[in-house]
PDB file of C-alpha atoms in Angstrom:
ATOM      1  CA  MET B  24      85.625  82.358 126.642  1.00 94.00           C
ATOM      2  CA  PHE B  25      89.137  83.437 125.210  1.00 96.00           C
ATOM      3  CA  LYS B  26      88.244  82.135 121.512  1.00 96.00           C
ATOM      4  CA  ILE B  27      85.258  84.527 121.921  1.00 97.00           C
ATOM      5  CA  LEU B  28      87.439  87.910 123.294  1.00 97.00           C
ATOM      6  CA  VAL B  29      90.056  86.735 119.755  1.00 97.00           C
ATOM      7  CA  VAL B  30      87.521  87.014 117.634  1.00 97.00           C
ATOM      8  CA  GLY B  31      85.987  90.003 119.340  1.00 98.00           C
ATOM      9  CA  LEU B  32      89.483  91.566 118.642  1.00 98.00           C
ATOM     10  CA  GLY B  33      90.142  90.655 115.717  1.00 97.00           C
ATOM     11  CA  GLY B  34      86.836  92.166 114.579  1.00 97.00           C
ATOM     12  CA  PHE B  35      87.081  95.511 116.380  1.00 98.00           C
ATOM     13  CA  PHE B  36      90.716  96.205 114.001  1.00 98.00           C
ATOM     14  CA  GLY B  37      88.707  94.453 111.133  1.00 97.00           C
ATOM     15  CA  SER B  38      85.649  96.928 111.222  1.00 97.00           C
ATOM     16  CA  ILE B  39      87.814 100.204 112.392  1.00 98.00           C
ATOM     17  CA  SER B  40      90.307  99.463 109.139  1.00 98.00           C
ATOM     18  CA  ARG B  41      87.091  98.956 106.759  1.00 97.00           C
ATOM     19  CA  TYR B  42      85.687 101.905 107.895  1.00 97.00           C
ATOM     20  CA  LEU B  43      89.558 103.855 107.289  1.00 98.00           C
ATOM     21  CA  LEU B  44      90.080 102.546 104.188  1.00 97.00           C
ATOM     22  CA  SER B  45      86.553 102.786 102.618  1.00 95.00           C
ATOM     23  CA  ASN B  46      86.363 106.622 103.791  1.00 94.00           C
ATOM     24  CA  LEU B  47      90.149 106.726 101.936  1.00 96.00           C
ATOM     25  CA  VAL B  48      88.791 105.232  98.270  1.00 96.00           C
ATOM     26  CA  PHE B  49      85.896 107.673  98.885  1.00 93.00           C
ATOM     27  CA  GLN B  50      87.839 110.911  99.183  1.00 94.00           C
ATOM     28  CA  LEU B  51      90.433 109.213  96.444  1.00 94.00           C
ATOM     29  CA  SER B  52      88.090 108.710  94.162  1.00 92.00           C
ATOM     30  CA  GLY B  53      85.551 111.981  94.643  1.00 86.00           C
ATOM     31  CA  GLN B  54      82.578 110.058  93.413  1.00 78.00           C
ATOM     32  CA  HIS B  55      79.814 109.232  94.995  1.00 81.00           C
ATOM     33  CA  TRP B  56      77.697 107.575  92.351  1.00 85.00           C
ATOM     34  CA  PHE B  57      79.118 104.612  93.014  1.00 91.00           C
ATOM     35  CA  PRO B  58      79.948 102.495  95.803  1.00 92.00           C
ATOM     36  CA  LEU B  59      83.867 101.963  95.327  1.00 94.00           C
ATOM     37  CA  GLY B  60      85.102 101.790  98.726  1.00 94.00           C
ATOM     38  CA  THR B  61      82.836  98.630  99.335  1.00 94.00           C
ATOM     39  CA  LEU B  62      84.712  97.108  96.565  1.00 95.00           C
ATOM     40  CA  THR B  63      87.343  97.572  97.545  1.00 96.00           C
ATOM     41  CA  VAL B  64      86.774  96.246 100.696  1.00 96.00           C
ATOM     42  CA  ASN B  65      85.649  93.453  99.879  1.00 95.00           C
ATOM     43  CA  VAL B  66      87.953  92.023  96.966  1.00 96.00           C
ATOM     44  CA  LEU B  67      90.938  93.340  99.263  1.00 96.00           C
ATOM     45  CA  GLY B  68      89.487  90.686 102.011  1.00 95.00           C
ATOM     46  CA  CYS B  69      88.620  88.174 100.049  1.00 95.00           C
ATOM     47  CA  LEU B  70      92.221  88.073  98.637  1.00 95.00           C
ATOM     48  CA  THR B  71      93.392  88.500 101.705  1.00 95.00           C
ATOM     49  CA  ILE B  72      91.410  85.233 103.408  1.00 93.00           C
ATOM     50  CA  GLY B  73      92.018  82.996 100.175  1.00 92.00           C
ATOM     51  CA  TRP B  74      96.010  84.023 100.797  1.00 93.00           C
ATOM     52  CA  LEU B  75      95.730  83.245 104.903  1.00 92.00           C
ATOM     53  CA  ALA B  76      93.769  80.480 104.025  1.00 89.00           C
ATOM     54  CA  GLY B  77      95.711  79.026 101.585  1.00 88.00           C
ATOM     55  CA  LEU B  78      98.517  79.494 103.580  1.00 88.00           C
ATOM     56  CA  ALA B  79      96.793  77.888 107.076  1.00 86.00           C
ATOM     57  CA  GLU B  80      95.678  74.574 105.235  1.00 81.00           C
ATOM     58  CA  VAL B  81      99.230  73.910 103.252  1.00 78.00           C
ATOM     59  CA  LYS B  82     101.751  74.863 105.726  1.00 77.00           C
ATOM     60  CA  ALA B  83      99.620  74.998 108.823  1.00 80.00           C
ATOM     61  CA  VAL B  84     101.691  78.443 109.988  1.00 84.00           C
ATOM     62  CA  PHE B  85      98.959  79.933 112.055  1.00 88.00           C
ATOM     63  CA  SER B  86      97.400  78.677 115.681  1.00 90.00           C
ATOM     64  CA  GLU B  87      93.767  78.014 116.265  1.00 91.00           C
ATOM     65  CA  GLU B  88      93.743  81.695 117.833  1.00 94.00           C
ATOM     66  CA  VAL B  89      96.047  83.081 114.865  1.00 94.00           C
ATOM     67  CA  ARG B  90      93.180  82.367 112.600  1.00 92.00           C
ATOM     68  CA  LEU B  91      90.324  82.612 114.460  1.00 94.00           C
ATOM     69  CA  PHE B  92      91.487  86.653 114.674  1.00 97.00           C
ATOM     70  CA  LEU B  93      92.748  86.620 110.743  1.00 94.00           C
ATOM     71  CA  LEU B  94      89.787  84.905 108.937  1.00 91.00           C
ATOM     72  CA  VAL B  95      86.820  84.966 111.747  1.00 92.00           C
ATOM     73  CA  GLY B  96      87.720  88.148 113.060  1.00 95.00           C
ATOM     74  CA  PHE B  97      89.372  90.651 111.275  1.00 96.00           C
ATOM     75  CA  LEU B  98      88.215  89.575 108.208  1.00 94.00           C
ATOM     76  CA  GLY B  99      85.156  89.050 109.186  1.00 93.00           C
ATOM     77  CA  GLY B 100      84.655  92.623 110.457  1.00 95.00           C
ATOM     78  CA  PHE B 101      87.074  93.955 107.770  1.00 95.00           C
ATOM     79  CA  THR B 102      84.658  92.894 104.421  1.00 94.00           C
ATOM     80  CA  THR B 103      80.986  94.109 104.527  1.00 86.00           C
ATOM     81  CA  PHE B 104      78.342  91.739 102.723  1.00 89.00           C
ATOM     82  CA  SER B 105      75.667  93.731 104.223  1.00 84.00           C
ATOM     83  CA  SER B 106      76.536  97.261 103.065  1.00 87.00           C
ATOM     84  CA  PHE B 107      76.979  95.521  99.369  1.00 92.00           C
ATOM     85  CA  GLY B 108      73.528  94.373 100.109  1.00 91.00           C
ATOM     86  CA  HIS B 109      72.587  98.110 101.342  1.00 88.00           C
ATOM     87  CA  GLU B 110      74.254 100.100  98.375  1.00 93.00           C
ATOM     88  CA  THR B 111      72.703  97.577  95.891  1.00 95.00           C
ATOM     89  CA  VAL B 112      69.387  98.310  97.301  1.00 94.00           C
ATOM     90  CA  ASN B 113      69.816 102.105  97.170  1.00 93.00           C
ATOM     91  CA  LEU B 114      70.692 101.954  93.672  1.00 96.00           C
ATOM     92  CA  PHE B 115      67.970 100.110  92.520  1.00 96.00           C
ATOM     93  CA  ARG B 116      65.949 103.039  94.570  1.00 94.00           C
ATOM     94  CA  ASP B 117      67.404 106.106  92.984  1.00 94.00           C
ATOM     95  CA  SER B 118      66.558 103.900  89.415  1.00 96.00           C
ATOM     96  CA  GLN B 119      70.109 103.425  89.062  1.00 95.00           C
ATOM     97  CA  ASN B 120      69.508  99.860  87.757  1.00 97.00           C
ATOM     98  CA  LEU B 121      72.705  99.770  85.750  1.00 97.00           C
ATOM     99  CA  PHE B 122      75.209 100.729  88.423  1.00 97.00           C
ATOM    100  CA  ALA B 123      72.877  98.498  91.078  1.00 97.00           C
ATOM    101  CA  MET B 124      74.345  95.481  88.622  1.00 98.00           C
ATOM    102  CA  LEU B 125      76.999  96.488  87.716  1.00 97.00           C
ATOM    103  CA  ASN B 126      78.369  96.107  91.731  1.00 96.00           C
ATOM    104  CA  ILE B 127      76.386  92.440  91.985  1.00 97.00           C
ATOM    105  CA  SER B 128      78.454  91.465  89.004  1.00 97.00           C
ATOM    106  CA  LEU B 129      81.566  93.288  90.253  1.00 96.00           C
ATOM    107  CA  GLN B 130      81.138  92.529  93.789  1.00 95.00           C
ATOM    108  CA  ILE B 131      80.591  88.774  92.685  1.00 96.00           C
ATOM    109  CA  GLY B 132      83.309  88.320  89.752  1.00 96.00           C
ATOM    110  CA  LEU B 133      85.446  90.625  91.710  1.00 95.00           C
ATOM    111  CA  CYS B 134      85.676  88.969  95.192  1.00 94.00           C
ATOM    112  CA  LEU B 135      85.394  85.250  94.317  1.00 95.00           C
ATOM    113  CA  GLY B 136      88.433  86.134  91.485  1.00 96.00           C
ATOM    114  CA  ALA B 137      90.035  87.224  94.623  1.00 95.00           C
ATOM    115  CA  ALA B 138      89.695  84.492  97.424  1.00 94.00           C
ATOM    116  CA  TRP B 139      90.591  81.802  94.180  1.00 95.00           C
ATOM    117  CA  LEU B 140      94.105  84.132  93.608  1.00 96.00           C
ATOM    118  CA  GLY B 141      94.699  84.754  96.974  1.00 94.00           C
ATOM    119  CA  TYR B 142      95.093  80.838  97.874  1.00 92.00           C
ATOM    120  CA  HIS B 143      96.595  80.155  94.550  1.00 92.00           C
ATOM    121  CA  ILE B 144      99.181  82.874  95.162  1.00 92.00           C
ATOM    122  CA  ALA B 145      99.727  81.116  98.395  1.00 90.00           C
ATOM    123  CA  ASN B 146     100.328  77.474  97.625  1.00 86.00           C
ATOM    124  CA  ILE B 147     102.265  79.034  94.603  1.00 86.00           C
ATOM    125  CA  SER B 148     104.593  80.649  96.518  1.00 69.00           C
ATOM    126  CA  LEU B 149     105.170  77.666  99.366  1.00 61.00           C
TER     127      LEU B 149
END
């Protein structure tokens, strides 16, 4: 039961953080035609999960509860594949096919690249 609470608490804070950062990016960019907030959140989340997973694997620096809180709860609530899907469908629906394809390419390419980079940063720094 404690592990479930740890994941839930992490998800609570991750979701709030996603909402705040996404809105900040939206306000700072001043643009409404591309889901830059979701892209920012997902790339940052993938970089962070790669880095933390690398640290956890190589150094075993986190207890099981901390890993559950950070990797499953917080970063699971912080990143958002469902928003990516919804925003991409909306771009296609609005006949913004080029932006929809750009969103797909950037989300996949940058997020996988960020996760790989985070993992390697963790391994290099140890």
